[in-house]
PDB file of C-alpha atoms and ligand atoms in Angstrom:
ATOM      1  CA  UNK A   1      13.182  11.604   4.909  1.00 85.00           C
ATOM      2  CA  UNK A   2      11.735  12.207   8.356  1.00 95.00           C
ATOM      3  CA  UNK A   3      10.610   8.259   9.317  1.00 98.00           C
ATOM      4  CA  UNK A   4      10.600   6.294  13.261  1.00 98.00           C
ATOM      5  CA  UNK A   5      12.173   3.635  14.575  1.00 98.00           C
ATOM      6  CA  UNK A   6      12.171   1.903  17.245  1.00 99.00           C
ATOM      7  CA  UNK A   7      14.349   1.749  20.769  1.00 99.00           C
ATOM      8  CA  UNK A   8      14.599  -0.078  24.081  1.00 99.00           C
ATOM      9  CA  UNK A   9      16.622   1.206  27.156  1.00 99.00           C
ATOM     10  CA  UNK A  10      17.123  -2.301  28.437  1.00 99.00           C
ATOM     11  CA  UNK A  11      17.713  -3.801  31.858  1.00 98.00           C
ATOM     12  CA  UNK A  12      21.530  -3.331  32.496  1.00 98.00           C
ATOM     13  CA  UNK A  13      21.027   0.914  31.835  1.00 98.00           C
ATOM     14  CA  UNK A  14      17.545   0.716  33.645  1.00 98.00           C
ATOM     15  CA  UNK A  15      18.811  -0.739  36.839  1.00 98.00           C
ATOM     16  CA  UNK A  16      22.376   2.180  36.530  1.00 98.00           C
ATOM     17  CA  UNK A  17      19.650   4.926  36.381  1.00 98.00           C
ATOM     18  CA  UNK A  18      21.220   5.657  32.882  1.00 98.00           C
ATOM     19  CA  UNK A  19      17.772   6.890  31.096  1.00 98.00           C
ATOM     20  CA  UNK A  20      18.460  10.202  31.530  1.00 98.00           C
ATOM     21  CA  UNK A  21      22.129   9.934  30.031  1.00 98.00           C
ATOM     22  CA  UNK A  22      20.981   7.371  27.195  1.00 99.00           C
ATOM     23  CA  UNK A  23      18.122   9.720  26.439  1.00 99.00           C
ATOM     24  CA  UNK A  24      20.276  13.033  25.949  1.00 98.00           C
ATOM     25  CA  UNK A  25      22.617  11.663  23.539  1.00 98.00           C
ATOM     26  CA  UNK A  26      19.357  10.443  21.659  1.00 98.00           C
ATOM     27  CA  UNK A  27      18.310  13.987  21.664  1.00 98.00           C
ATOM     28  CA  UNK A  28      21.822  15.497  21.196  1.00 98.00           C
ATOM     29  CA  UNK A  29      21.827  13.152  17.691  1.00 98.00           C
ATOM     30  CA  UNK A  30      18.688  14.953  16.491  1.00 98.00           C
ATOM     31  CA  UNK A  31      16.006  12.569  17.164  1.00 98.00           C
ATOM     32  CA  UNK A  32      12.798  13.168  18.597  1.00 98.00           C
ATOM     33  CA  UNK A  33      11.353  10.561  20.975  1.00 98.00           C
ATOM     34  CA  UNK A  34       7.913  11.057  20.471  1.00 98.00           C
ATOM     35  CA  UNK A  35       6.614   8.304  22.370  1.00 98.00           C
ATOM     36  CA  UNK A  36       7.903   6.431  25.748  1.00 98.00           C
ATOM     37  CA  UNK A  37       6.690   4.242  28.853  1.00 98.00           C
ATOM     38  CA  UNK A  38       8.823   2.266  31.443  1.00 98.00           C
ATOM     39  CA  UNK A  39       7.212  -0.997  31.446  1.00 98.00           C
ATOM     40  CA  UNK A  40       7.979  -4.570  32.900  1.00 98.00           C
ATOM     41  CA  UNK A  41       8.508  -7.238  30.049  1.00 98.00           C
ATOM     42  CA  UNK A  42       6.802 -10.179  30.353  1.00 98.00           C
ATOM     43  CA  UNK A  43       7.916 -13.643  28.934  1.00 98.00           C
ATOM     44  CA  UNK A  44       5.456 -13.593  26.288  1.00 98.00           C
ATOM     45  CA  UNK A  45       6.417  -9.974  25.058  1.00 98.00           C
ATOM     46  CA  UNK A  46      10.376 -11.026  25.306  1.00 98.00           C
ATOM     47  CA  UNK A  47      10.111 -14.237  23.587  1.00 98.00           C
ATOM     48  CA  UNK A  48       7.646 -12.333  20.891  1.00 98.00           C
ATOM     49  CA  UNK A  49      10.166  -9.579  20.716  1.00 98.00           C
ATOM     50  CA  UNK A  50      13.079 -11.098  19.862  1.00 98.00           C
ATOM     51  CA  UNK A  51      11.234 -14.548  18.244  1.00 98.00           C
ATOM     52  CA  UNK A  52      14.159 -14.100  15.190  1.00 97.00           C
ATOM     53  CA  UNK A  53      16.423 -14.782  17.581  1.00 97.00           C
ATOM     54  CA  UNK A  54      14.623 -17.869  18.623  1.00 98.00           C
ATOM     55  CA  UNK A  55      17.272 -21.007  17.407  1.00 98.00           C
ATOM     56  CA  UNK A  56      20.238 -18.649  18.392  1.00 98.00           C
ATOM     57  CA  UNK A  57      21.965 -20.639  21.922  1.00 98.00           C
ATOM     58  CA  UNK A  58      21.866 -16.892  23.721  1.00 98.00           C
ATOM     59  CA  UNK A  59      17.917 -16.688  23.167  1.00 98.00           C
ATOM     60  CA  UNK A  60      17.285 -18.117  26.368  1.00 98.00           C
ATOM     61  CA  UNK A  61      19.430 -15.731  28.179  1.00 98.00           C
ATOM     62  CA  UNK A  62      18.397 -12.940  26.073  1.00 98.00           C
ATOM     63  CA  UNK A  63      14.881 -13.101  26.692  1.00 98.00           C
ATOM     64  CA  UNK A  64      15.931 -13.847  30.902  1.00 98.00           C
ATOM     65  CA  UNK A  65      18.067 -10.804  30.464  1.00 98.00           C
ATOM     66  CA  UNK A  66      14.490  -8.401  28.907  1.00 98.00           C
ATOM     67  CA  UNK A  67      12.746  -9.499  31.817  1.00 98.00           C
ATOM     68  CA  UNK A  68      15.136  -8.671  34.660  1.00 98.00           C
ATOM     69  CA  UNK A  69      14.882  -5.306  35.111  1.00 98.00           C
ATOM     70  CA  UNK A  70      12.176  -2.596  33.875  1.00 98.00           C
ATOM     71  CA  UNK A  71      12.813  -1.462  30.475  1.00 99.00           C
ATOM     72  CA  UNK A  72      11.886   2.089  28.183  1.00 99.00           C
ATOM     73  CA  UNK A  73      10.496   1.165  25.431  1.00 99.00           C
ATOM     74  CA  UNK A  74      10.540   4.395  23.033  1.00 98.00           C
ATOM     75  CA  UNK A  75       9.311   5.603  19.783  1.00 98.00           C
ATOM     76  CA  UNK A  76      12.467   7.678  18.058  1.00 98.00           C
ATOM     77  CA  UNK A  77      11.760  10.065  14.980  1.00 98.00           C
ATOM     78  CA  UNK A  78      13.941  12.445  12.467  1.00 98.00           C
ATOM     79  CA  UNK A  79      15.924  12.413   9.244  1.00 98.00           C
ATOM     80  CA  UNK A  80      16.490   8.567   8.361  1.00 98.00           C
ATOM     81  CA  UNK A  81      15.710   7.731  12.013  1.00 98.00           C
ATOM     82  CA  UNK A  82      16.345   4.246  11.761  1.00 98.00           C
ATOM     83  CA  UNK A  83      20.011   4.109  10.191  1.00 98.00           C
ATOM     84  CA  UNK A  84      20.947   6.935  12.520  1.00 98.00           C
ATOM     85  CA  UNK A  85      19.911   5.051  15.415  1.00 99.00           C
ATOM     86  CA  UNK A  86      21.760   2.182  14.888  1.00 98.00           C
ATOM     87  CA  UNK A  87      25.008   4.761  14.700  1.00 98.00           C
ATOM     88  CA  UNK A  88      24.173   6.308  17.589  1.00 98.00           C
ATOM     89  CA  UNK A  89      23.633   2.960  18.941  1.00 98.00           C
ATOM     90  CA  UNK A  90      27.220   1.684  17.912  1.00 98.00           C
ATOM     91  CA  UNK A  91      27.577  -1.949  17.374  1.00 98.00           C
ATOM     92  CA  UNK A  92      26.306  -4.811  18.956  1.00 98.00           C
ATOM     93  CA  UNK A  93      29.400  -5.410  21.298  1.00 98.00           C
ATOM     94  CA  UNK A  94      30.441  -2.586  23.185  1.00 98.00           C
ATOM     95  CA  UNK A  95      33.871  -3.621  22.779  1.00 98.00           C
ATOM     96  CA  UNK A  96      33.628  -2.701  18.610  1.00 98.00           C
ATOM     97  CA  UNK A  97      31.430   0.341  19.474  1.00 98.00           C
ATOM     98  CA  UNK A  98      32.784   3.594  18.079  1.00 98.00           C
ATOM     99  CA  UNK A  99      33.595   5.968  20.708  1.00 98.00           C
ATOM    100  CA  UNK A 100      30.604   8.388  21.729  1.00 98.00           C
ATOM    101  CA  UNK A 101      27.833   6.003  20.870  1.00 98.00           C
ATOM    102  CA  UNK A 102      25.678   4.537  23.612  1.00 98.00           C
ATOM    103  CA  UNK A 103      26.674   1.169  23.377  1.00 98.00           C
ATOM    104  CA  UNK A 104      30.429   2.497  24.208  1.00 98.00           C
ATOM    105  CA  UNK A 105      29.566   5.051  26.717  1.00 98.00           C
ATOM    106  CA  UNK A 106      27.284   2.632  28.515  1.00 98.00           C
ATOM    107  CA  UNK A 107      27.108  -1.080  27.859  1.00 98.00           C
ATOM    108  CA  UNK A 108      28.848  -3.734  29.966  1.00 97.00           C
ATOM    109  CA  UNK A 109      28.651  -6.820  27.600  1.00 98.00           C
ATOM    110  CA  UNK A 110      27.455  -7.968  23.875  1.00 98.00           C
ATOM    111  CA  UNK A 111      24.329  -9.245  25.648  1.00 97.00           C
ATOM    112  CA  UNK A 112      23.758  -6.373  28.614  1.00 98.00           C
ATOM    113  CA  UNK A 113      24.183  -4.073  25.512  1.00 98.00           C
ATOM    114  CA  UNK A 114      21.939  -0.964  27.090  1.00 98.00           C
ATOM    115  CA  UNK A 115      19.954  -0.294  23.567  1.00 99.00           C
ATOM    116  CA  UNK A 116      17.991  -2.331  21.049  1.00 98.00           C
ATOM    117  CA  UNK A 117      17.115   0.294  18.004  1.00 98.00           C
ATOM    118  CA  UNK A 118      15.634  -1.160  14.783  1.00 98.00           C
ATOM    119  CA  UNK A 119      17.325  -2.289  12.078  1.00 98.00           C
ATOM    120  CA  UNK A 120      15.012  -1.211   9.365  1.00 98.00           C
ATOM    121  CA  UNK A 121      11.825   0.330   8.564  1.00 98.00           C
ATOM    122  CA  UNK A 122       9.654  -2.536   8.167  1.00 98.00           C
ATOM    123  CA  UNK A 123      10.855  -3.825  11.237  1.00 98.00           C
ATOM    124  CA  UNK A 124      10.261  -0.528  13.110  1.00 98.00           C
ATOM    125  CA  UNK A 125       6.766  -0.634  12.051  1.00 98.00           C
ATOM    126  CA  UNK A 126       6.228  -3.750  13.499  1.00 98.00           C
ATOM    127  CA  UNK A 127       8.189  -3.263  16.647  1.00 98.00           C
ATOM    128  CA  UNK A 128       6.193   0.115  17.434  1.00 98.00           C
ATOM    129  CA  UNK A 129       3.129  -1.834  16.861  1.00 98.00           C
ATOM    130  CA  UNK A 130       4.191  -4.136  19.766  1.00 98.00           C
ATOM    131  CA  UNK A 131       3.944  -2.004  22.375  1.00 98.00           C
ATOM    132  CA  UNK A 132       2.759   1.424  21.185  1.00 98.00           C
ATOM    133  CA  UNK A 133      -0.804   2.083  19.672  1.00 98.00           C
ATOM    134  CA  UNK A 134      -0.703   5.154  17.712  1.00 96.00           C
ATOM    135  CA  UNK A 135      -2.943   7.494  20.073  1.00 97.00           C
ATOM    136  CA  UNK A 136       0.777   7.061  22.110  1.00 98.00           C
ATOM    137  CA  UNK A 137       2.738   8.750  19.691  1.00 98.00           C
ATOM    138  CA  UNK A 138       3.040  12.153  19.854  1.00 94.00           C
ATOM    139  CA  UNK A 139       5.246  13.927  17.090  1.00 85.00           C
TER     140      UNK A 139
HETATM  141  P1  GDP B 217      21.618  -5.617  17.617  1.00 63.47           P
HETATM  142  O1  GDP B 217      20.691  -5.436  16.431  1.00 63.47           O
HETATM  143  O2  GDP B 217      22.849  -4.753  17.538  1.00 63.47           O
HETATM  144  O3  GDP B 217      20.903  -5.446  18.945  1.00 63.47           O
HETATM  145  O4  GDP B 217      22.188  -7.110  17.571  1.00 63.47           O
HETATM  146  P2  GDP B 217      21.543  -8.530  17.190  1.00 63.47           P
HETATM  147  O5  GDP B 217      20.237  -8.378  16.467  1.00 63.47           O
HETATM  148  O6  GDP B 217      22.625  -9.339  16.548  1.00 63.47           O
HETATM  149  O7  GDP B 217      21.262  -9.211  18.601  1.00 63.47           O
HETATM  150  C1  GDP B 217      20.135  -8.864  19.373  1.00 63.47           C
HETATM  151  C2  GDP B 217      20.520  -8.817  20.821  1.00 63.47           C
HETATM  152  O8  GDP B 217      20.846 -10.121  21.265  1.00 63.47           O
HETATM  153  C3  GDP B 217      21.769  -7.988  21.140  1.00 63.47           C
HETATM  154  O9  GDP B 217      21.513  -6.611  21.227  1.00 63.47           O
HETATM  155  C4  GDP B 217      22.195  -8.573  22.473  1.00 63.47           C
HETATM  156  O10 GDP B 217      21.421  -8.053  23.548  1.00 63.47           O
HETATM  157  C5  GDP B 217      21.838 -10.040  22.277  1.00 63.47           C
HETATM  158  N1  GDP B 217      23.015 -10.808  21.859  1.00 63.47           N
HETATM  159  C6  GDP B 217      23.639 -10.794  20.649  1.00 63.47           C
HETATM  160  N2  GDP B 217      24.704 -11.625  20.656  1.00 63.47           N
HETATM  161  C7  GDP B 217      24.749 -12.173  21.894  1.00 63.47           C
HETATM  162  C8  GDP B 217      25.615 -13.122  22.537  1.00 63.47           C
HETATM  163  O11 GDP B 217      26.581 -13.622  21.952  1.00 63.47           O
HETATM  164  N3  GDP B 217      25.336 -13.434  23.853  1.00 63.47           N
HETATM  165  C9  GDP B 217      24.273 -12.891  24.519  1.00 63.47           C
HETATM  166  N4  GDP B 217      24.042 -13.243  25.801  1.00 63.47           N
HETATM  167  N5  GDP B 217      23.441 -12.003  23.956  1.00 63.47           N
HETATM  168  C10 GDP B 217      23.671 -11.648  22.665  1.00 63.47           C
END
């Protein structure tokens, strides 16, 4: 089932001039971005963002970490876009990350992790909504 999810090239891969890399391995997986914008994350939109994340001791850091460096923020869409974007992803620390996925190509820590990507359709709806209207998305 074609569906969208969405994905942030964060800080760490911004500041490497990784885009381009993260991006083609995106593509090479079969998604479609469809919509994208470089934008500067404020507190508000960080703090909003990752508000689940709120009573976790990193959240501070996390949100500190969002705001350091511009970020892509990225509308992804294909066949079950969501659960193939967290395997091309990998997981969450680089250092469990299968080999070829972004997070083991790429990231430097469990927090400077280079991708966020949904982690399922209701909250990709809600996500997108953040930061895209849909006059931005172009399939
Ligand atoms: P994800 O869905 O794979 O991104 O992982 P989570 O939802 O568990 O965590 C969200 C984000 O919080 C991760 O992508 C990391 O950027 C960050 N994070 C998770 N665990 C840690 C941690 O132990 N330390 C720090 N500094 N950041 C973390």
């Amino acid at each position: 089932m074609t569906e969208r999810t969405f994905s942030i090239i964060k800080p760490d891969a911004t500041k490497r001039n990784l885009t381009g890399k993260v991006n083609a391995v995106i593509e090479d997986a079969g998604l479609r971005i469809v919509a994208q914008k470089r934008i500067r994350m404020s507190r508000a939109q960080a703090e909003k963002f990752y508000d689940v994340h709120a009573a976790r001791p990193f959240f501070g850091e996390l949100v500190d970490f969002m705001m350091s460096a511009p970020v892509v923020v990225q509308v992804l869409e294909g066949p079950n876009a969501v659960a193939k974007y967290r395997e091309v992803m990998g997981a969450t620390n680089p250092a469990d990350a299968a080999p070829g996925t972004i997070r083991k190509l790429f990231a430097e820590s469990v927090g400077e992790n280079s991708v966020h990507g949904s982690d399922s359709q209701e909250n990709a709806k809600l996500e997108i909504a953040q930061f895209f209207t849909d006059d931005e998305i172009v399939g």
